[in-house]
């Protein structure tokens, strides 16, 4: 069937190391960009809207973007989780957002939103990798 | 009616900056909705299946949270 051939060809082309790296970096930088590159627009839209909203709400709820403090293992792990959102994370760091207000009632909610947004984007990157490899 | 003014820090719902929803259930529902949407899109390819899976997951999140909150309610804090 023509559509199957096209899908197989797309998967083969995407499985080249350079393309794989591009898909993964794009997926990490902008949530859903990897899926968009692979032609999965609907999924890309869901990932972009949901993850950017989750991250934005985390900042509005006065959550903290954790620094890379290796002396504090939990802070370091939270920083790695936050980093998962790529470009929004960079923009927030450069804009000085995400300082976190420990006394705010919503502080822990904000942290949860920020950390989960980053972790979910790692899953989205892995999914984009699988799609590019032709496994899905 | 709160005895404190809207801008009084002693007021339970006092928030600096942007006024936000601070209800635990509302924040839980928003969180559950967004996380369910991402997981449904990751796990299913067909939009109908995604809606079904996402709906079930969202209901599960809320249901488990409400049941757990009632189970924990009698515990002294």
JSON list of C-alpha atoms in Angstrom, two decimals:
[
{"chain": "A", "resi": 1, "resn": "UNK", "atom": "CA", "xyz": [0.00, 0.00, 0.00]},
{"chain": "A", "resi": 2, "resn": "UNK", "atom": "CA", "xyz": [1.37, 3.43, -0.87]},
{"chain": "A", "resi": 3, "resn": "UNK", "atom": "CA", "xyz": [0.75, 4.93, 2.58]},
{"chain": "A", "resi": 4, "resn": "UNK", "atom": "CA", "xyz": [2.66, 2.11, 4.31]},
{"chain": "A", "resi": 5, "resn": "UNK", "atom": "CA", "xyz": [5.61, 2.55, 1.97]},
{"chain": "A", "resi": 6, "resn": "UNK", "atom": "CA", "xyz": [5.60, 6.27, 2.67]},
{"chain": "A", "resi": 7, "resn": "UNK", "atom": "CA", "xyz": [5.48, 5.67, 6.43]},
{"chain": "A", "resi": 8, "resn": "UNK", "atom": "CA", "xyz": [8.30, 3.14, 6.22]},
{"chain": "A", "resi": 9, "resn": "UNK", "atom": "CA", "xyz": [10.39, 5.48, 4.11]},
{"chain": "A", "resi": 10, "resn": "UNK", "atom": "CA", "xyz": [9.77, 8.36, 6.52]},
{"chain": "A", "resi": 11, "resn": "UNK", "atom": "CA", "xyz": [10.77, 6.15, 9.46]},
{"chain": "A", "resi": 12, "resn": "UNK", "atom": "CA", "xyz": [13.92, 5.01, 7.64]},
{"chain": "A", "resi": 13, "resn": "UNK", "atom": "CA", "xyz": [14.87, 8.60, 6.78]},
{"chain": "A", "resi": 14, "resn": "UNK", "atom": "CA", "xyz": [14.20, 9.74, 10.35]},
{"chain": "A", "resi": 15, "resn": "UNK", "atom": "CA", "xyz": [16.32, 6.92, 11.77]},
{"chain": "A", "resi": 16, "resn": "UNK", "atom": "CA", "xyz": [19.50, 8.47, 10.42]},
{"chain": "A", "resi": 17, "resn": "UNK", "atom": "CA", "xyz": [21.68, 9.66, 13.35]},
{"chain": "A", "resi": 18, "resn": "UNK", "atom": "CA", "xyz": [21.65, 13.34, 12.31]},
{"chain": "A", "resi": 19, "resn": "UNK", "atom": "CA", "xyz": [17.88, 13.42, 11.93]},
{"chain": "A", "resi": 20, "resn": "UNK", "atom": "CA", "xyz": [17.40, 11.52, 15.19]},
{"chain": "A", "resi": 21, "resn": "UNK", "atom": "CA", "xyz": [19.53, 14.07, 17.04]},
{"chain": "A", "resi": 22, "resn": "UNK", "atom": "CA", "xyz": [17.65, 16.93, 15.39]},
{"chain": "A", "resi": 23, "resn": "UNK", "atom": "CA", "xyz": [14.28, 15.44, 16.36]},
{"chain": "A", "resi": 24, "resn": "UNK", "atom": "CA", "xyz": [15.36, 14.90, 19.96]},
{"chain": "A", "resi": 25, "resn": "UNK", "atom": "CA", "xyz": [16.88, 18.37, 20.36]},
{"chain": "A", "resi": 26, "resn": "UNK", "atom": "CA", "xyz": [13.83, 20.01, 18.76]},
{"chain": "A", "resi": 27, "resn": "UNK", "atom": "CA", "xyz": [11.50, 17.96, 20.99]},
{"chain": "A", "resi": 28, "resn": "UNK", "atom": "CA", "xyz": [13.46, 19.00, 24.07]},
{"chain": "A", "resi": 29, "resn": "UNK", "atom": "CA", "xyz": [13.68, 22.69, 23.13]},
{"chain": "A", "resi": 30, "resn": "UNK", "atom": "CA", "xyz": [10.04, 23.18, 22.18]},
{"chain": "A", "resi": 31, "resn": "UNK", "atom": "CA", "xyz": [7.48, 20.66, 23.52]},
{"chain": "A", "resi": 32, "resn": "UNK", "atom": "CA", "xyz": [5.88, 18.91, 20.54]},
{"chain": "A", "resi": 33, "resn": "UNK", "atom": "CA", "xyz": [8.38, 20.17, 17.96]},
{"chain": "A", "resi": 34, "resn": "UNK", "atom": "CA", "xyz": [9.80, 16.67, 17.44]},
{"chain": "A", "resi": 35, "resn": "UNK", "atom": "CA", "xyz": [6.35, 15.26, 16.72]},
{"chain": "A", "resi": 36, "resn": "UNK", "atom": "CA", "xyz": [5.58, 18.19, 14.43]},
{"chain": "A", "resi": 37, "resn": "UNK", "atom": "CA", "xyz": [8.76, 17.44, 12.46]},
{"chain": "A", "resi": 38, "resn": "UNK", "atom": "CA", "xyz": [7.64, 13.82, 12.17]},
{"chain": "A", "resi": 39, "resn": "UNK", "atom": "CA", "xyz": [4.24, 14.87, 10.84]},
{"chain": "A", "resi": 40, "resn": "UNK", "atom": "CA", "xyz": [2.20, 14.19, 14.00]},
{"chain": "A", "resi": 41, "resn": "UNK", "atom": "CA", "xyz": [0.53, 17.56, 14.26]},
{"chain": "A", "resi": 42, "resn": "UNK", "atom": "CA", "xyz": [-2.29, 16.62, 16.60]},
{"chain": "A", "resi": 43, "resn": "UNK", "atom": "CA", "xyz": [0.05, 15.12, 19.20]},
{"chain": "A", "resi": 44, "resn": "UNK", "atom": "CA", "xyz": [2.45, 18.05, 18.79]},
{"chain": "A", "resi": 45, "resn": "UNK", "atom": "CA", "xyz": [-0.38, 20.50, 19.54]},
{"chain": "A", "resi": 46, "resn": "UNK", "atom": "CA", "xyz": [-1.45, 18.59, 22.66]},
{"chain": "A", "resi": 47, "resn": "UNK", "atom": "CA", "xyz": [2.12, 18.41, 23.96]},
{"chain": "A", "resi": 48, "resn": "UNK", "atom": "CA", "xyz": [2.85, 22.06, 23.28]},
{"chain": "A", "resi": 49, "resn": "UNK", "atom": "CA", "xyz": [-0.35, 23.44, 24.81]},
{"chain": "A", "resi": 50, "resn": "UNK", "atom": "CA", "xyz": [-0.42, 21.14, 27.84]},
{"chain": "A", "resi": 51, "resn": "UNK", "atom": "CA", "xyz": [3.27, 21.40, 28.77]},
{"chain": "A", "resi": 52, "resn": "UNK", "atom": "CA", "xyz": [3.68, 25.13, 28.21]},
{"chain": "A", "resi": 53, "resn": "UNK", "atom": "CA", "xyz": [0.48, 25.72, 30.19]},
{"chain": "A", "resi": 54, "resn": "UNK", "atom": "CA", "xyz": [1.72, 23.47, 33.00]},
{"chain": "A", "resi": 55, "resn": "UNK", "atom": "CA", "xyz": [5.05, 25.33, 33.09]},
{"chain": "A", "resi": 56, "resn": "UNK", "atom": "CA", "xyz": [3.41, 28.78, 32.90]},
{"chain": "A", "resi": 57, "resn": "UNK", "atom": "CA", "xyz": [0.98, 27.91, 35.69]},
{"chain": "A", "resi": 58, "resn": "UNK", "atom": "CA", "xyz": [3.90, 26.68, 37.78]},
{"chain": "A", "resi": 59, "resn": "UNK", "atom": "CA", "xyz": [5.54, 30.09, 37.45]},
{"chain": "A", "resi": 60, "resn": "UNK", "atom": "CA", "xyz": [2.26, 31.90, 38.19]},
{"chain": "A", "resi": 61, "resn": "UNK", "atom": "CA", "xyz": [1.81, 29.78, 41.29]},
{"chain": "A", "resi": 62, "resn": "UNK", "atom": "CA", "xyz": [5.15, 31.15, 42.50]},
{"chain": "A", "resi": 63, "resn": "UNK", "atom": "CA", "xyz": [7.04, 27.91, 42.07]},
{"chain": "A", "resi": 64, "resn": "UNK", "atom": "CA", "xyz": [10.82, 27.85, 41.93]},
{"chain": "A", "resi": 65, "resn": "UNK", "atom": "CA", "xyz": [13.08, 26.93, 39.04]},
{"chain": "A", "resi": 66, "resn": "UNK", "atom": "CA", "xyz": [15.71, 25.08, 41.03]},
{"chain": "A", "resi": 67, "resn": "UNK", "atom": "CA", "xyz": [19.43, 25.81, 40.61]},
{"chain": "A", "resi": 68, "resn": "UNK", "atom": "CA", "xyz": [22.01, 23.09, 39.95]},
{"chain": "A", "resi": 69, "resn": "UNK", "atom": "CA", "xyz": [23.23, 22.60, 43.49]},
{"chain": "A", "resi": 70, "resn": "UNK", "atom": "CA", "xyz": [25.04, 19.28, 43.68]},
{"chain": "A", "resi": 71, "resn": "UNK", "atom": "CA", "xyz": [25.53, 19.64, 47.43]},
{"chain": "A", "resi": 72, "resn": "UNK", "atom": "CA", "xyz": [21.73, 19.34, 47.78]},
{"chain": "A", "resi": 73, "resn": "UNK", "atom": "CA", "xyz": [20.76, 16.14, 45.93]},
{"chain": "A", "resi": 74, "resn": "UNK", "atom": "CA", "xyz": [17.01, 16.83, 45.91]},
{"chain": "A", "resi": 75, "resn": "UNK", "atom": "CA", "xyz": [17.53, 20.39, 44.64]},
{"chain": "A", "resi": 76, "resn": "UNK", "atom": "CA", "xyz": [19.86, 19.05, 41.95]},
{"chain": "A", "resi": 77, "resn": "UNK", "atom": "CA", "xyz": [17.30, 16.44, 40.87]},
{"chain": "A", "resi": 78, "resn": "UNK", "atom": "CA", "xyz": [14.55, 19.06, 40.77]},
{"chain": "A", "resi": 79, "resn": "UNK", "atom": "CA", "xyz": [16.84, 21.25, 38.63]},
{"chain": "A", "resi": 80, "resn": "UNK", "atom": "CA", "xyz": [17.34, 18.38, 36.17]},
{"chain": "A", "resi": 81, "resn": "UNK", "atom": "CA", "xyz": [13.57, 17.88, 36.04]},
{"chain": "A", "resi": 82, "resn": "UNK", "atom": "CA", "xyz": [12.99, 21.62, 35.43]},
{"chain": "A", "resi": 83, "resn": "UNK", "atom": "CA", "xyz": [15.59, 21.58, 32.65]},
{"chain": "A", "resi": 84, "resn": "UNK", "atom": "CA", "xyz": [13.40, 19.14, 30.72]},
{"chain": "A", "resi": 85, "resn": "UNK", "atom": "CA", "xyz": [11.34, 21.93, 29.25]},
{"chain": "A", "resi": 86, "resn": "UNK", "atom": "CA", "xyz": [14.15, 23.40, 27.14]},
{"chain": "A", "resi": 87, "resn": "UNK", "atom": "CA", "xyz": [13.37, 26.80, 25.66]},
{"chain": "A", "resi": 88, "resn": "UNK", "atom": "CA", "xyz": [10.62, 27.87, 28.11]},
{"chain": "A", "resi": 89, "resn": "UNK", "atom": "CA", "xyz": [13.04, 27.00, 30.92]},
{"chain": "A", "resi": 90, "resn": "UNK", "atom": "CA", "xyz": [15.81, 29.09, 29.31]},
{"chain": "A", "resi": 91, "resn": "UNK", "atom": "CA", "xyz": [13.48, 32.04, 28.73]},
{"chain": "A", "resi": 92, "resn": "UNK", "atom": "CA", "xyz": [12.22, 31.89, 32.32]},
{"chain": "A", "resi": 93, "resn": "UNK", "atom": "CA", "xyz": [15.79, 31.72, 33.68]},
{"chain": "A", "resi": 94, "resn": "UNK", "atom": "CA", "xyz": [16.92, 34.66, 31.51]},
{"chain": "A", "resi": 95, "resn": "UNK", "atom": "CA", "xyz": [13.85, 36.69, 32.47]},
{"chain": "A", "resi": 96, "resn": "UNK", "atom": "CA", "xyz": [14.57, 36.08, 36.14]},
{"chain": "A", "resi": 97, "resn": "UNK", "atom": "CA", "xyz": [11.26, 34.27, 36.61]},
{"chain": "A", "resi": 98, "resn": "UNK", "atom": "CA", "xyz": [10.86, 31.26, 38.85]},
{"chain": "A", "resi": 99, "resn": "UNK", "atom": "CA", "xyz": [12.59, 32.71, 41.89]},
{"chain": "A", "resi": 100, "resn": "UNK", "atom": "CA", "xyz": [9.91, 31.02, 43.99]},
{"chain": "A", "resi": 101, "resn": "UNK", "atom": "CA", "xyz": [8.20, 32.48, 47.04]},
{"chain": "A", "resi": 102, "resn": "UNK", "atom": "CA", "xyz": [8.56, 30.01, 49.88]},
{"chain": "A", "resi": 103, "resn": "UNK", "atom": "CA", "xyz": [5.92, 31.81, 51.94]},
{"chain": "A", "resi": 104, "resn": "UNK", "atom": "CA", "xyz": [3.30, 31.68, 49.16]},
{"chain": "A", "resi": 105, "resn": "UNK", "atom": "CA", "xyz": [0.46, 29.24, 49.76]},
{"chain": "A", "resi": 106, "resn": "UNK", "atom": "CA", "xyz": [0.85, 27.94, 46.21]},
{"chain": "A", "resi": 107, "resn": "UNK", "atom": "CA", "xyz": [4.67, 27.49, 46.34]},
{"chain": "A", "resi": 108, "resn": "UNK", "atom": "CA", "xyz": [4.62, 23.69, 46.48]},
{"chain": "A", "resi": 109, "resn": "UNK", "atom": "CA", "xyz": [1.89, 23.50, 43.86]},
{"chain": "A", "resi": 110, "resn": "UNK", "atom": "CA", "xyz": [4.05, 25.68, 41.60]},
{"chain": "A", "resi": 111, "resn": "UNK", "atom": "CA", "xyz": [7.08, 23.46, 42.14]},
{"chain": "A", "resi": 112, "resn": "UNK", "atom": "CA", "xyz": [5.03, 20.38, 41.31]},
{"chain": "A", "resi": 113, "resn": "UNK", "atom": "CA", "xyz": [3.70, 21.95, 38.10]},
{"chain": "A", "resi": 114, "resn": "UNK", "atom": "CA", "xyz": [7.23, 23.00, 37.00]},
{"chain": "A", "resi": 115, "resn": "UNK", "atom": "CA", "xyz": [8.89, 19.68, 37.82]},
{"chain": "A", "resi": 116, "resn": "UNK", "atom": "CA", "xyz": [6.17, 17.56, 36.24]},
{"chain": "A", "resi": 117, "resn": "UNK", "atom": "CA", "xyz": [6.18, 19.71, 33.07]},
{"chain": "A", "resi": 118, "resn": "UNK", "atom": "CA", "xyz": [9.91, 19.07, 32.66]},
{"chain": "A", "resi": 119, "resn": "UNK", "atom": "CA", "xyz": [9.66, 15.35, 33.39]},
{"chain": "A", "resi": 120, "resn": "UNK", "atom": "CA", "xyz": [6.75, 14.91, 30.98]},
{"chain": "A", "resi": 121, "resn": "UNK", "atom": "CA", "xyz": [8.76, 16.61, 28.25]},
{"chain": "A", "resi": 122, "resn": "UNK", "atom": "CA", "xyz": [11.53, 14.04, 28.75]},
{"chain": "A", "resi": 123, "resn": "UNK", "atom": "CA", "xyz": [8.89, 11.38, 28.05]},
{"chain": "A", "resi": 124, "resn": "UNK", "atom": "CA", "xyz": [7.77, 13.32, 24.96]},
{"chain": "A", "resi": 125, "resn": "UNK", "atom": "CA", "xyz": [11.39, 13.41, 23.72]},
{"chain": "A", "resi": 126, "resn": "UNK", "atom": "CA", "xyz": [11.65, 9.63, 24.18]},
{"chain": "A", "resi": 127, "resn": "UNK", "atom": "CA", "xyz": [8.35, 9.17, 22.33]},
{"chain": "A", "resi": 128, "resn": "UNK", "atom": "CA", "xyz": [9.61, 11.33, 19.44]},
{"chain": "A", "resi": 129, "resn": "UNK", "atom": "CA", "xyz": [12.77, 9.20, 19.37]},
{"chain": "A", "resi": 130, "resn": "UNK", "atom": "CA", "xyz": [10.68, 6.02, 19.15]},
{"chain": "A", "resi": 131, "resn": "UNK", "atom": "CA", "xyz": [8.52, 7.46, 16.37]},
{"chain": "A", "resi": 132, "resn": "UNK", "atom": "CA", "xyz": [11.64, 8.53, 14.45]},
{"chain": "A", "resi": 133, "resn": "UNK", "atom": "CA", "xyz": [13.08, 5.03, 14.83]},
{"chain": "A", "resi": 134, "resn": "UNK", "atom": "CA", "xyz": [9.87, 3.61, 13.37]},
{"chain": "A", "resi": 135, "resn": "UNK", "atom": "CA", "xyz": [8.96, 1.75, 16.56]},
{"chain": "A", "resi": 136, "resn": "UNK", "atom": "CA", "xyz": [5.59, 3.49, 16.88]},
{"chain": "B", "resi": 1, "resn": "UNK", "atom": "CA", "xyz": [-17.36, 36.83, 55.72]},
{"chain": "B", "resi": 2, "resn": "UNK", "atom": "CA", "xyz": [-13.73, 37.35, 56.60]},
{"chain": "B", "resi": 3, "resn": "UNK", "atom": "CA", "xyz": [-13.07, 39.91, 59.34]},
{"chain": "B", "resi": 4, "resn": "UNK", "atom": "CA", "xyz": [-9.94, 40.97, 57.45]},
{"chain": "B", "resi": 5, "resn": "UNK", "atom": "CA", "xyz": [-9.76, 43.23, 54.42]},
{"chain": "B", "resi": 6, "resn": "UNK", "atom": "CA", "xyz": [-8.94, 41.86, 50.97]},
{"chain": "B", "resi": 7, "resn": "UNK", "atom": "CA", "xyz": [-5.38, 43.18, 51.18]},
{"chain": "B", "resi": 8, "resn": "UNK", "atom": "CA", "xyz": [-4.72, 42.01, 54.71]},
{"chain": "B", "resi": 9, "resn": "UNK", "atom": "CA", "xyz": [-1.95, 39.36, 54.85]},
{"chain": "B", "resi": 10, "resn": "UNK", "atom": "CA", "xyz": [-3.78, 37.63, 57.73]},
{"chain": "B", "resi": 11, "resn": "UNK", "atom": "CA", "xyz": [-6.68, 36.84, 55.43]},
{"chain": "B", "resi": 12, "resn": "UNK", "atom": "CA", "xyz": [-6.58, 33.17, 54.38]},
{"chain": "B", "resi": 13, "resn": "UNK", "atom": "CA", "xyz": [-7.01, 33.94, 50.72]},
{"chain": "B", "resi": 14, "resn": "UNK", "atom": "CA", "xyz": [-4.51, 36.81, 50.68]},
{"chain": "B", "resi": 15, "resn": "UNK", "atom": "CA", "xyz": [-2.13, 36.59, 47.72]},
{"chain": "B", "resi": 16, "resn": "UNK", "atom": "CA", "xyz": [0.56, 38.91, 46.55]},
{"chain": "B", "resi": 17, "resn": "UNK", "atom": "CA", "xyz": [0.64, 39.78, 42.86]},
{"chain": "B", "resi": 18, "resn": "UNK", "atom": "CA", "xyz": [-1.76, 38.13, 40.45]},
{"chain": "B", "resi": 19, "resn": "UNK", "atom": "CA", "xyz": [-4.94, 36.78, 41.96]},
{"chain": "B", "resi": 20, "resn": "UNK", "atom": "CA", "xyz": [-4.87, 33.03, 41.58]},
{"chain": "B", "resi": 21, "resn": "UNK", "atom": "CA", "xyz": [-7.08, 30.12, 42.30]},
{"chain": "B", "resi": 22, "resn": "UNK", "atom": "CA", "xyz": [-5.76, 28.53, 45.46]},
{"chain": "B", "resi": 23, "resn": "UNK", "atom": "CA", "xyz": [-8.36, 25.84, 45.96]},
{"chain": "B", "resi": 24, "resn": "UNK", "atom": "CA", "xyz": [-6.58, 22.52, 46.28]},
{"chain": "B", "resi": 25, "resn": "UNK", "atom": "CA", "xyz": [-9.29, 20.71, 44.32]},
{"chain": "B", "resi": 26, "resn": "UNK", "atom": "CA", "xyz": [-9.26, 23.24, 41.45]},
{"chain": "B", "resi": 27, "resn": "UNK", "atom": "CA", "xyz": [-5.46, 23.07, 41.15]},
{"chain": "B", "resi": 28, "resn": "UNK", "atom": "CA", "xyz": [-5.63, 19.28, 41.35]},
{"chain": "B", "resi": 29, "resn": "UNK", "atom": "CA", "xyz": [-8.22, 19.23, 38.56]},
{"chain": "B", "resi": 30, "resn": "UNK", "atom": "CA", "xyz": [-6.13, 21.51, 36.30]},
{"chain": "B", "resi": 31, "resn": "UNK", "atom": "CA", "xyz": [-3.02, 19.43, 36.98]},
{"chain": "B", "resi": 32, "resn": "UNK", "atom": "CA", "xyz": [-4.89, 16.17, 36.34]},
{"chain": "B", "resi": 33, "resn": "UNK", "atom": "CA", "xyz": [-6.39, 17.51, 33.11]},
{"chain": "B", "resi": 34, "resn": "UNK", "atom": "CA", "xyz": [-3.05, 18.59, 31.64]},
{"chain": "B", "resi": 35, "resn": "UNK", "atom": "CA", "xyz": [-1.15, 15.47, 32.73]},
{"chain": "B", "resi": 36, "resn": "UNK", "atom": "CA", "xyz": [-3.95, 13.20, 31.46]},
{"chain": "B", "resi": 37, "resn": "UNK", "atom": "CA", "xyz": [-3.91, 14.97, 28.09]},
{"chain": "B", "resi": 38, "resn": "UNK", "atom": "CA", "xyz": [-0.15, 14.42, 27.71]},
{"chain": "B", "resi": 39, "resn": "UNK", "atom": "CA", "xyz": [-0.30, 10.77, 28.78]},
{"chain": "B", "resi": 40, "resn": "UNK", "atom": "CA", "xyz": [-3.30, 10.06, 26.53]},
{"chain": "B", "resi": 41, "resn": "UNK", "atom": "CA", "xyz": [-1.46, 11.56, 23.54]},
{"chain": "B", "resi": 42, "resn": "UNK", "atom": "CA", "xyz": [1.65, 9.53, 24.40]},
{"chain": "B", "resi": 43, "resn": "UNK", "atom": "CA", "xyz": [-0.20, 6.25, 24.82]},
{"chain": "B", "resi": 44, "resn": "UNK", "atom": "CA", "xyz": [-2.79, 6.35, 22.03]},
{"chain": "B", "resi": 45, "resn": "UNK", "atom": "CA", "xyz": [-2.66, 7.29, 18.35]},
{"chain": "B", "resi": 46, "resn": "UNK", "atom": "CA", "xyz": [-6.36, 7.66, 17.48]},
{"chain": "B", "resi": 47, "resn": "UNK", "atom": "CA", "xyz": [-8.06, 10.86, 18.71]},
{"chain": "B", "resi": 48, "resn": "UNK", "atom": "CA", "xyz": [-11.13, 8.92, 19.95]},
{"chain": "B", "resi": 49, "resn": "UNK", "atom": "CA", "xyz": [-8.94, 6.55, 21.93]},
{"chain": "B", "resi": 50, "resn": "UNK", "atom": "CA", "xyz": [-6.98, 9.51, 23.28]},
{"chain": "B", "resi": 51, "resn": "UNK", "atom": "CA", "xyz": [-10.16, 11.19, 24.54]},
{"chain": "B", "resi": 52, "resn": "UNK", "atom": "CA", "xyz": [-11.33, 7.93, 26.14]},
{"chain": "B", "resi": 53, "resn": "UNK", "atom": "CA", "xyz": [-7.97, 7.23, 27.80]},
{"chain": "B", "resi": 54, "resn": "UNK", "atom": "CA", "xyz": [-7.54, 10.85, 28.87]},
{"chain": "B", "resi": 55, "resn": "UNK", "atom": "CA", "xyz": [-11.05, 10.95, 30.34]},
{"chain": "B", "resi": 56, "resn": "UNK", "atom": "CA", "xyz": [-10.51, 7.73, 32.28]},
{"chain": "B", "resi": 57, "resn": "UNK", "atom": "CA", "xyz": [-7.16, 8.95, 33.57]},
{"chain": "B", "resi": 58, "resn": "UNK", "atom": "CA", "xyz": [-8.60, 12.33, 34.57]},
{"chain": "B", "resi": 59, "resn": "UNK", "atom": "CA", "xyz": [-11.49, 10.64, 36.41]},
{"chain": "B", "resi": 60, "resn": "UNK", "atom": "CA", "xyz": [-9.00, 8.29, 38.06]},
{"chain": "B", "resi": 61, "resn": "UNK", "atom": "CA", "xyz": [-6.85, 11.18, 39.26]},
{"chain": "B", "resi": 62, "resn": "UNK", "atom": "CA", "xyz": [-9.83, 12.99, 40.78]},
{"chain": "B", "resi": 63, "resn": "UNK", "atom": "CA", "xyz": [-11.49, 9.87, 42.16]},
{"chain": "B", "resi": 64, "resn": "UNK", "atom": "CA", "xyz": [-8.34, 8.57, 43.86]},
{"chain": "B", "resi": 65, "resn": "UNK", "atom": "CA", "xyz": [-7.60, 12.03, 45.30]},
{"chain": "B", "resi": 66, "resn": "UNK", "atom": "CA", "xyz": [-11.10, 12.37, 46.76]},
{"chain": "B", "resi": 67, "resn": "UNK", "atom": "CA", "xyz": [-11.12, 8.83, 48.17]},
{"chain": "B", "resi": 68, "resn": "UNK", "atom": "CA", "xyz": [-7.65, 9.28, 49.69]},
{"chain": "B", "resi": 69, "resn": "UNK", "atom": "CA", "xyz": [-8.58, 12.64, 51.17]},
{"chain": "B", "resi": 70, "resn": "UNK", "atom": "CA", "xyz": [-11.60, 11.08, 52.92]},
{"chain": "B", "resi": 71, "resn": "UNK", "atom": "CA", "xyz": [-9.49, 8.16, 54.15]},
{"chain": "B", "resi": 72, "resn": "UNK", "atom": "CA", "xyz": [-6.92, 10.58, 55.58]},
{"chain": "B", "resi": 73, "resn": "UNK", "atom": "CA", "xyz": [-9.56, 12.94, 57.01]},
{"chain": "B", "resi": 74, "resn": "UNK", "atom": "CA", "xyz": [-9.88, 11.21, 60.45]},
{"chain": "B", "resi": 75, "resn": "UNK", "atom": "CA", "xyz": [-6.11, 11.20, 60.99]},
{"chain": "B", "resi": 76, "resn": "UNK", "atom": "CA", "xyz": [-4.89, 13.83, 63.44]},
{"chain": "B", "resi": 77, "resn": "UNK", "atom": "CA", "xyz": [-2.47, 16.37, 61.95]}
]
